[in-house]
Amino acid sequence: MSALKKMKNSTRTAALAGAVLAAPAFAAETFAEALREGDVIVDLRARYESVEQSGFAAPADALTSRLRVGFQTAPLKGTVFLAEAVAISDLVDDYNSTTNGNAQYPVVADPANFEAINRLALINKSLERTTVTFGRQRLTLDDHRFVGNVGWRQHEQTFDGLRAQWGTAKLKTDLTYAAQVNRVFGPDSPQGKWEGDFVLANLAYTTPVGTLSLFDYYLDVNDVAAVSSNTAGIKLAGSKPLGKLTATYALTYAQQAEAGLNAADVDADYRLAEGGLNFAKFGLGLGVEVLGGDGVTAFSTPLATLHAFQGWADKFLATPAAGLEDRYLRFSYPLGKRGLFTNVAVLAFFHDFSSDVGGTHFGEELDAQLVARTERMALTLKYADYRADTLFTDTDKLWLAVDYAF
């Protein structure tokens, strides 16, 4: 895979970090051997985030750190045991974490907390082409647009449930039932977890023109009926060489209705059309993403890695009732190996936001990011500038971060 295509795949943010660790190749014969040959997990991130937002007398300054520590056994009879804890500290807490009571500052949703169980799961691969995961787990589907782990935030989103994956070289199926979603606000927040019934089904088939995905995501949230929904859709994504260029494309359509105890009459659709060209040294892309709305209800994606879409300033974490149309331009430039860094890359977006109905212009946003990587470390400089027209307020965000995995 070319460096440009790798960057394209990480477009939706470097924070989409982390699928479940693959089981080690070594197969243990006893439980003691499975422990002895297991792997220690250590994942550290330190990040400074600054937010200047109109309407607040003072900007937010957040210096936070996240430490994940865990252990994964070697496979025993095709089964791996995984346990992981997470600790988040606020070294500078001049920000509204959503739980610290600092409402005089803009929100930076990284509350300090300790959770003994970030992930706790059994992963079984004893059946051919099949992986079954039971317990608290990280779950990401497709590009995280509908279901993700929200890896950009310090406290990631996890799911308590049972997941079954089966696949061949061309066909992959993914089915999950979860009874609880552990959200980014942490265990101390009233919105820190959602209980209910979550049934997430995804089927992907590789065709000559790209990967065709069919999905159905059913969300029945016990105490937050307004986000209960059923979303069914189809997506085609692929790439084709055009001489010295590579063309990329993605088309998605989904329909959403109410579910569970949601009393609203939801009938909203989702549409995405995206195309791009990767040149020898840089990539360009254009896209239009529409989340439908009728002025009363709108298409929602409450389990998505929302930071990765519709601007890094996070102004549209909830879809306006009139819906949202996001027309965007993407620019990527891989600088390759530079000094001590194995890969350095630049990524930028320009977004133009309007309503789906009514023709209202909401605002514009410019995003830019520089990431420099080594084998174990990533340094990130990132900036978002939202200029409001008729919705929200002007907002500038700046991030400086270092990620290190042992």
Short mmCIF file of C-alpha atoms in Angstrom, two decimals:
data_model
loop_
_atom_site.label_atom_id
_atom_site.label_comp_id
_atom_site.label_asym_id
_atom_site.label_seq_id
_atom_site.Cartn_x
_atom_site.Cartn_y
_atom_site.Cartn_z
CA MET A 1 0.00 0.00 0.00
CA SER A 2 1.39 3.40 -0.94
CA ALA A 3 2.14 6.05 1.66
CA LEU A 4 -0.60 8.21 0.17
CA LYS A 5 -3.17 5.49 0.46
CA LYS A 6 -2.08 4.81 4.03
CA MET A 7 -2.62 8.47 4.82
CA LYS A 8 -6.01 8.40 3.08
CA ASN A 9 -7.02 5.50 5.28
CA SER A 10 -6.03 7.52 8.36
CA THR A 11 -7.70 10.70 7.07
CA ARG A 12 -10.48 10.61 9.58
CA THR A 13 -7.83 11.23 12.30
CA ALA A 14 -4.87 9.63 13.85
CA ALA A 15 -7.04 9.03 16.86
CA LEU A 16 -8.96 6.14 15.39
CA ALA A 17 -6.38 4.15 17.27
CA GLY A 18 -6.55 0.60 18.03
CA ALA A 19 -8.17 -2.62 17.00
CA VAL A 20 -8.05 -5.50 19.48
CA LEU A 21 -4.53 -6.88 19.59
CA ALA A 22 -4.03 -9.89 17.38
CA ALA A 23 -3.42 -13.11 19.24
CA PRO A 24 0.28 -14.05 19.37
CA ALA A 25 1.44 -16.78 17.02
CA PHE A 26 2.75 -18.86 19.94
CA ALA A 27 0.21 -21.43 21.21
CA ALA A 28 0.48 -22.40 24.88
CA GLU A 29 -0.22 -25.88 26.19
CA THR A 30 -0.91 -24.90 29.83
CA PHE A 31 -2.40 -21.86 31.55
CA ALA A 32 0.93 -21.16 33.23
CA GLU A 33 2.63 -21.16 29.86
CA ALA A 34 -0.08 -18.86 28.44
CA LEU A 35 0.70 -16.37 31.22
CA ARG A 36 4.46 -16.68 30.86
CA GLU A 37 4.39 -16.14 27.09
CA GLY A 38 1.82 -13.34 27.17
CA ASP A 39 2.33 -9.69 26.21
CA VAL A 40 2.27 -6.61 28.43
CA ILE A 41 0.32 -3.64 27.00
CA VAL A 42 1.54 -0.12 27.81
CA ASP A 43 0.11 2.82 25.88
CA LEU A 44 0.88 6.41 26.95
CA ARG A 45 -0.45 9.69 25.60
CA ALA A 46 0.22 13.25 26.82
CA ARG A 47 -1.74 16.06 25.19
CA TYR A 48 -2.23 19.79 25.46
CA GLU A 49 -5.51 21.16 24.10
CA SER A 50 -6.40 24.83 23.90
CA VAL A 51 -9.88 26.13 23.03
CA GLU A 52 -10.76 29.77 22.30
CA GLN A 53 -14.50 30.10 21.86
CA SER A 54 -16.64 33.22 21.51
CA GLY A 55 -18.93 33.66 24.50
CA PHE A 56 -16.34 32.56 27.06
CA ALA A 57 -14.25 35.14 28.91
CA ALA A 58 -11.27 32.79 29.15
CA PRO A 59 -9.92 30.08 26.86
CA ALA A 60 -9.71 26.46 27.95
CA ASP A 61 -6.27 25.04 28.67
CA ALA A 62 -6.10 21.29 29.22
CA LEU A 63 -2.92 19.33 29.81
CA THR A 64 -3.94 15.71 30.22
CA SER A 65 -2.24 12.34 30.21
CA ARG A 66 -3.60 8.88 29.57
CA LEU A 67 -1.96 5.63 30.58
CA ARG A 68 -3.32 2.26 29.52
CA VAL A 69 -1.74 -0.79 31.11
CA GLY A 70 -2.84 -4.33 30.39
CA PHE A 71 -1.90 -7.92 29.69
CA GLN A 72 -2.78 -10.39 26.95
CA THR A 73 -2.07 -14.08 27.36
CA ALA A 74 -0.72 -16.34 24.67
CA PRO A 75 -3.45 -18.50 23.05
CA LEU A 76 -4.55 -21.55 25.03
CA LYS A 77 -6.86 -23.87 23.08
CA GLY A 78 -7.44 -21.00 20.67
CA THR A 79 -8.44 -18.56 23.43
CA VAL A 80 -6.71 -15.37 24.56
CA PHE A 81 -7.49 -13.45 27.75
CA LEU A 82 -7.12 -9.67 27.63
CA ALA A 83 -7.29 -7.24 30.56
CA GLU A 84 -6.53 -3.52 30.50
CA ALA A 85 -6.92 -0.56 32.89
CA VAL A 86 -6.76 3.16 32.12
CA ALA A 87 -5.76 6.20 34.18
CA ILE A 88 -6.38 9.77 32.98
CA SER A 89 -4.84 12.77 34.78
CA ASP A 90 -5.47 16.49 34.36
CA LEU A 91 -2.15 18.22 34.98
CA VAL A 92 -3.65 21.57 33.96
CA ASP A 93 -7.42 21.68 34.47
CA ASP A 94 -8.53 25.10 33.23
CA TYR A 95 -11.26 23.49 31.13
CA ASN A 96 -14.76 22.04 31.39
CA SER A 97 -14.28 18.28 31.39
CA THR A 98 -18.10 17.81 31.66
CA THR A 99 -17.62 16.45 35.21
CA ASN A 100 -15.28 18.92 37.00
CA GLY A 101 -17.76 21.79 37.30
CA ASN A 102 -15.57 24.32 35.45
CA ALA A 103 -18.42 25.64 33.33
CA GLN A 104 -16.68 29.01 32.89
CA TYR A 105 -14.39 27.38 30.33
CA PRO A 106 -15.13 25.72 26.96
CA VAL A 107 -15.52 21.95 26.93
CA VAL A 108 -12.59 19.56 26.56
CA ALA A 109 -14.23 16.16 27.11
CA ASP A 110 -11.27 14.50 28.86
CA PRO A 111 -12.27 14.07 32.52
CA ALA A 112 -9.66 12.79 34.96
CA ASN A 113 -10.51 9.32 36.24
CA PHE A 114 -9.23 5.82 36.81
CA GLU A 115 -11.01 2.77 35.46
CA ALA A 116 -9.77 -0.65 36.47
CA ILE A 117 -11.54 -2.21 33.50
CA ASN A 118 -11.07 -0.40 30.21
CA ARG A 119 -11.08 -3.74 28.39
CA LEU A 120 -11.68 -7.22 29.77
CA ALA A 121 -12.33 -9.92 27.19
CA LEU A 122 -11.92 -13.49 26.05
CA ILE A 123 -10.95 -13.81 22.37
CA ASN A 124 -11.46 -17.21 20.79
CA LYS A 125 -10.14 -18.27 17.36
CA SER A 126 -10.56 -22.03 17.63
CA LEU A 127 -13.04 -22.18 14.74
CA GLU A 128 -11.69 -21.76 11.22
CA ARG A 129 -11.91 -18.18 9.88
CA THR A 130 -13.84 -17.15 13.01
CA THR A 131 -13.08 -14.80 15.88
CA VAL A 132 -15.44 -14.58 18.86
CA THR A 133 -14.88 -11.88 21.49
CA PHE A 134 -16.78 -11.80 24.77
CA GLY A 135 -16.57 -9.03 27.36
CA ARG A 136 -15.62 -5.36 27.40
CA GLN A 137 -13.99 -4.61 24.09
CA ARG A 138 -12.95 -1.99 21.57
CA LEU A 139 -15.26 -2.02 18.56
CA THR A 140 -14.75 -0.24 15.25
CA LEU A 141 -16.73 -0.86 12.06
CA ASP A 142 -15.74 0.34 8.58
CA ASP A 143 -14.35 3.88 8.87
CA HIS A 144 -15.94 4.54 12.32
CA ARG A 145 -18.70 6.66 10.74
CA PHE A 146 -21.46 4.79 12.55
CA VAL A 147 -19.63 2.71 15.17
CA GLY A 148 -16.19 3.53 16.60
CA ASN A 149 -14.07 3.71 19.73
CA VAL A 150 -13.72 7.54 19.72
CA GLY A 151 -9.99 7.03 20.10
CA TRP A 152 -9.25 10.75 19.85
CA ARG A 153 -10.56 11.35 23.36
CA GLN A 154 -8.45 10.20 26.31
CA HIS A 155 -11.20 7.91 27.59
CA GLU A 156 -12.18 5.70 24.67
CA GLN A 157 -15.61 4.22 23.98
CA THR A 158 -15.94 0.49 24.64
CA PHE A 159 -18.74 -2.07 24.41
CA ASP A 160 -19.84 -4.83 26.81
CA GLY A 161 -21.07 -7.70 24.71
CA LEU A 162 -20.45 -10.58 22.34
CA ARG A 163 -18.92 -10.14 18.89
CA ALA A 164 -18.58 -12.80 16.17
CA GLN A 165 -16.47 -12.25 13.06
CA TRP A 166 -16.22 -14.69 10.17
CA GLY A 167 -14.57 -14.15 6.83
CA THR A 168 -12.83 -15.32 3.70
CA ALA A 169 -10.56 -13.38 1.38
CA LYS A 170 -13.61 -11.76 -0.25
CA LEU A 171 -16.47 -11.99 2.25
CA LYS A 172 -16.45 -10.77 5.84
CA THR A 173 -19.29 -10.81 8.34
CA ASP A 174 -19.37 -9.00 11.67
CA LEU A 175 -22.18 -9.34 14.22
CA THR A 176 -22.23 -7.82 17.72
CA TYR A 177 -24.74 -7.77 20.56
CA ALA A 178 -23.89 -5.33 23.35
CA ALA A 179 -25.81 -4.60 26.54
CA GLN A 180 -23.78 -1.53 27.54
CA VAL A 181 -21.76 1.23 25.89
CA ASN A 182 -19.05 2.84 28.03
CA ARG A 183 -18.74 6.38 26.70
CA VAL A 184 -15.91 8.93 26.60
CA PHE A 185 -17.27 10.94 29.55
CA GLY A 186 -16.00 8.33 31.99
CA PRO A 187 -17.56 6.43 34.91
CA ASP A 188 -18.15 9.57 37.01
CA SER A 189 -20.53 11.13 34.48
CA PRO A 190 -24.32 10.54 34.38
CA GLN A 191 -23.78 10.09 30.61
CA GLY A 192 -20.78 7.81 31.14
CA LYS A 193 -22.63 4.68 30.08
CA TRP A 194 -25.66 3.68 28.08
CA GLU A 195 -27.48 0.45 28.89
CA GLY A 196 -29.85 -1.24 26.49
CA ASP A 197 -29.82 -3.49 23.45
CA PHE A 198 -27.32 -2.77 20.69
CA VAL A 199 -27.31 -5.09 17.67
CA LEU A 200 -24.65 -4.21 15.10
CA ALA A 201 -24.45 -6.17 11.85
CA ASN A 202 -21.99 -5.57 9.01
CA LEU A 203 -21.29 -7.59 5.87
CA ALA A 204 -18.50 -6.68 3.42
CA TYR A 205 -17.81 -8.22 0.03
CA THR A 206 -14.82 -7.43 -2.18
CA THR A 207 -15.81 -6.78 -5.80
CA PRO A 208 -13.74 -5.74 -8.84
CA VAL A 209 -14.85 -2.12 -8.29
CA GLY A 210 -14.30 -1.95 -4.53
CA THR A 211 -15.61 -3.18 -1.21
CA LEU A 212 -19.39 -3.35 -0.97
CA SER A 213 -20.71 -3.17 2.60
CA LEU A 214 -24.23 -3.76 3.91
CA PHE A 215 -25.00 -2.77 7.48
CA ASP A 216 -27.79 -2.58 10.02
CA TYR A 217 -27.27 -0.93 13.40
CA TYR A 218 -30.06 -1.23 15.99
CA LEU A 219 -29.79 0.96 19.11
CA ASP A 220 -32.32 0.69 21.94
CA VAL A 221 -31.02 2.85 24.81
CA ASN A 222 -32.89 2.41 28.08
CA ASP A 223 -32.69 5.88 29.62
CA VAL A 224 -32.01 7.98 26.50
CA ALA A 225 -34.89 7.04 24.24
CA ALA A 226 -34.28 9.98 21.92
CA VAL A 227 -31.13 8.37 20.49
CA SER A 228 -32.74 4.96 19.97
CA SER A 229 -32.78 4.19 16.27
CA ASN A 230 -32.41 1.59 13.56
CA THR A 231 -30.03 2.45 10.70
CA ALA A 232 -29.66 0.33 7.56
CA GLY A 233 -27.41 1.18 4.68
CA ILE A 234 -25.02 0.30 1.88
CA LYS A 235 -21.51 1.53 1.06
CA LEU A 236 -19.12 1.12 -1.88
CA ALA A 237 -15.49 2.20 -1.49
CA GLY A 238 -12.50 1.51 -3.68
CA SER A 239 -9.59 2.81 -5.71
CA LYS A 240 -8.36 2.49 -9.30
CA PRO A 241 -5.05 3.39 -10.99
CA LEU A 242 -5.27 6.11 -13.64
CA GLY A 243 -1.88 6.09 -15.27
CA LYS A 244 0.48 7.61 -12.69
CA LEU A 245 -2.47 8.64 -10.52
CA THR A 246 -4.73 6.68 -8.19
CA ALA A 247 -8.43 7.51 -8.00
CA THR A 248 -10.31 6.81 -4.77
CA TYR A 249 -14.07 6.85 -4.31
CA ALA A 250 -16.74 6.18 -1.71
CA LEU A 251 -20.53 6.17 -1.95
CA THR A 252 -22.83 5.56 1.02
CA TYR A 253 -26.58 5.63 1.54
CA ALA A 254 -28.43 4.84 4.76
CA GLN A 255 -31.96 5.16 6.09
CA GLN A 256 -32.80 5.72 9.76
CA ALA A 257 -36.00 5.14 11.75
CA GLU A 258 -36.89 5.31 15.42
CA ALA A 259 -36.43 2.25 17.67
CA GLY A 260 -37.22 1.14 21.20
CA LEU A 261 -39.07 3.75 23.26
CA ASN A 262 -38.18 6.65 20.96
CA ALA A 263 -41.50 8.50 20.58
CA ALA A 264 -40.32 10.66 17.69
CA ASP A 265 -41.23 9.90 14.10
CA VAL A 266 -37.77 9.49 12.58
CA ASP A 267 -37.49 9.13 8.81
CA ALA A 268 -34.07 10.48 7.85
CA ASP A 269 -31.43 9.48 5.35
CA TYR A 270 -27.66 9.70 5.05
CA ARG A 271 -25.76 10.31 1.81
CA LEU A 272 -22.05 10.44 1.09
CA ALA A 273 -20.23 10.93 -2.20
CA GLU A 274 -16.44 11.28 -2.06
CA GLY A 275 -13.76 11.17 -4.72
CA GLY A 276 -10.05 11.75 -4.70
CA LEU A 277 -6.84 11.66 -6.71
CA ASN A 278 -3.50 10.61 -5.27
CA PHE A 279 -0.50 11.99 -7.13
CA ALA A 280 3.14 11.03 -6.63
CA LYS A 281 3.62 13.62 -3.89
CA PHE A 282 0.19 14.63 -2.64
CA GLY A 283 -3.51 13.80 -2.61
CA LEU A 284 -6.66 15.81 -3.23
CA GLY A 285 -10.21 14.86 -2.40
CA LEU A 286 -13.71 16.29 -2.63
CA GLY A 287 -16.75 15.11 -0.76
CA VAL A 288 -20.35 15.86 0.14
CA GLU A 289 -21.85 14.32 3.26
CA VAL A 290 -25.52 14.87 4.12
CA LEU A 291 -27.28 13.93 7.33
CA GLY A 292 -30.95 14.46 6.63
CA GLY A 293 -33.31 16.46 8.81
CA ASP A 294 -36.85 17.82 8.58
CA GLY A 295 -36.68 20.61 11.17
CA VAL A 296 -37.89 18.33 13.97
CA THR A 297 -35.73 15.21 13.85
CA ALA A 298 -32.45 14.46 12.06
CA PHE A 299 -30.16 11.58 11.21
CA SER A 300 -27.86 10.80 14.16
CA THR A 301 -24.75 8.68 14.67
CA PRO A 302 -24.35 8.51 18.48
CA LEU A 303 -21.89 5.58 18.45
CA ALA A 304 -19.55 7.08 15.83
CA THR A 305 -16.05 8.43 16.28
CA LEU A 306 -17.58 11.85 15.73
CA HIS A 307 -14.37 13.87 15.98
CA ALA A 308 -13.19 12.33 12.73
CA PHE A 309 -16.07 13.79 10.70
CA GLN A 310 -17.53 17.23 9.96
CA GLY A 311 -14.63 19.21 11.34
CA TRP A 312 -12.18 18.72 14.18
CA ALA A 313 -13.65 21.66 16.12
CA ASP A 314 -16.47 19.24 17.11
CA LYS A 315 -19.28 21.72 16.51
CA PHE A 316 -21.58 19.12 14.94
CA LEU A 317 -21.41 16.23 17.41
CA ALA A 318 -25.22 16.34 17.34
CA THR A 319 -26.97 16.88 14.01
CA PRO A 320 -29.06 20.09 13.83
CA ALA A 321 -32.81 19.46 13.48
CA ALA A 322 -32.69 20.90 9.93
CA GLY A 323 -30.03 18.33 9.02
CA LEU A 324 -26.49 19.00 7.88
CA GLU A 325 -24.75 19.22 4.52
CA ASP A 326 -20.95 19.18 4.69
CA ARG A 327 -19.05 20.00 1.50
CA TYR A 328 -15.36 19.45 2.05
CA LEU A 329 -11.98 19.56 0.36
CA ARG A 330 -9.12 17.35 1.56
CA PHE A 331 -5.40 17.85 0.97
CA SER A 332 -2.72 15.35 2.03
CA TYR A 333 1.03 15.50 1.61
CA PRO A 334 3.37 12.69 2.75
CA LEU A 335 6.86 13.92 3.52
CA GLY A 336 8.14 10.38 4.08
CA LYS A 337 11.18 9.66 6.22
CA ARG A 338 12.66 12.74 7.88
CA GLY A 339 15.62 12.39 10.23
CA LEU A 340 14.66 10.23 13.20
CA PHE A 341 11.08 9.91 11.97
CA THR A 342 10.03 7.00 9.79
CA ASN A 343 7.07 8.94 8.40
CA VAL A 344 5.97 12.58 8.43
CA ALA A 345 2.62 13.59 6.93
CA VAL A 346 0.51 16.72 6.49
CA LEU A 347 -3.28 16.65 6.27
CA ALA A 348 -5.75 19.52 5.81
CA PHE A 349 -9.50 19.96 5.32
CA PHE A 350 -11.79 22.80 4.37
CA HIS A 351 -15.48 22.37 5.32
CA ASP A 352 -18.53 24.37 4.28
CA PHE A 353 -21.58 23.62 6.46
CA SER A 354 -25.23 24.21 5.58
CA SER A 355 -28.60 22.83 6.59
CA ASP A 356 -30.16 19.95 4.67
CA VAL A 357 -33.50 21.80 4.48
CA GLY A 358 -34.13 25.52 4.47
CA GLY A 359 -30.91 26.64 2.76
CA THR A 360 -29.27 28.02 5.90
CA HIS A 361 -25.51 28.48 5.87
CA PHE A 362 -24.09 27.39 9.25
CA GLY A 363 -20.40 28.21 8.94
CA GLU A 364 -16.99 27.16 7.62
CA GLU A 365 -13.99 25.39 9.08
CA LEU A 366 -10.31 24.96 8.28
CA ASP A 367 -8.42 22.01 9.79
CA ALA A 368 -4.70 21.22 9.56
CA GLN A 369 -2.52 18.48 11.03
CA LEU A 370 1.15 17.46 11.06
CA VAL A 371 2.06 13.98 12.36
CA ALA A 372 5.60 12.65 12.71
CA ARG A 373 6.05 8.98 13.59
CA THR A 374 8.71 6.57 14.72
CA GLU A 375 8.22 2.86 15.30
CA ARG A 376 6.71 3.43 18.75
CA MET A 377 5.99 7.15 18.97
CA ALA A 378 3.78 9.71 17.24
CA LEU A 379 4.03 13.49 17.60
CA THR A 380 0.94 15.47 16.57
CA LEU A 381 0.40 19.17 15.92
CA LYS A 382 -3.21 19.90 15.03
CA TYR A 383 -5.40 22.98 14.56
CA ALA A 384 -9.10 23.66 13.88
CA ASP A 385 -10.70 27.02 13.09
CA TYR A 386 -14.52 27.21 12.91
CA ARG A 387 -16.02 30.48 11.62
CA ALA A 388 -19.71 30.71 12.48
CA ASP A 389 -22.36 32.20 10.20
CA THR A 390 -25.79 31.38 11.65
CA LEU A 391 -25.03 28.48 14.01
CA PHE A 392 -22.72 28.16 17.03
CA THR A 393 -19.84 30.57 17.72
CA ASP A 394 -16.34 31.15 16.39
CA THR A 395 -13.98 28.51 17.81
CA ASP A 396 -10.24 27.88 17.56
CA LYS A 397 -8.65 24.68 18.84
CA LEU A 398 -4.98 23.72 19.06
CA TRP A 399 -3.49 20.37 20.06
CA LEU A 400 0.03 19.22 20.83
CA ALA A 401 0.32 15.52 21.59
CA VAL A 402 2.78 12.69 21.99
CA ASP A 403 1.72 9.03 21.85
CA TYR A 404 4.05 6.23 22.89
CA ALA A 405 3.42 2.49 22.90
CA PHE A 406 5.78 0.06 24.61
#
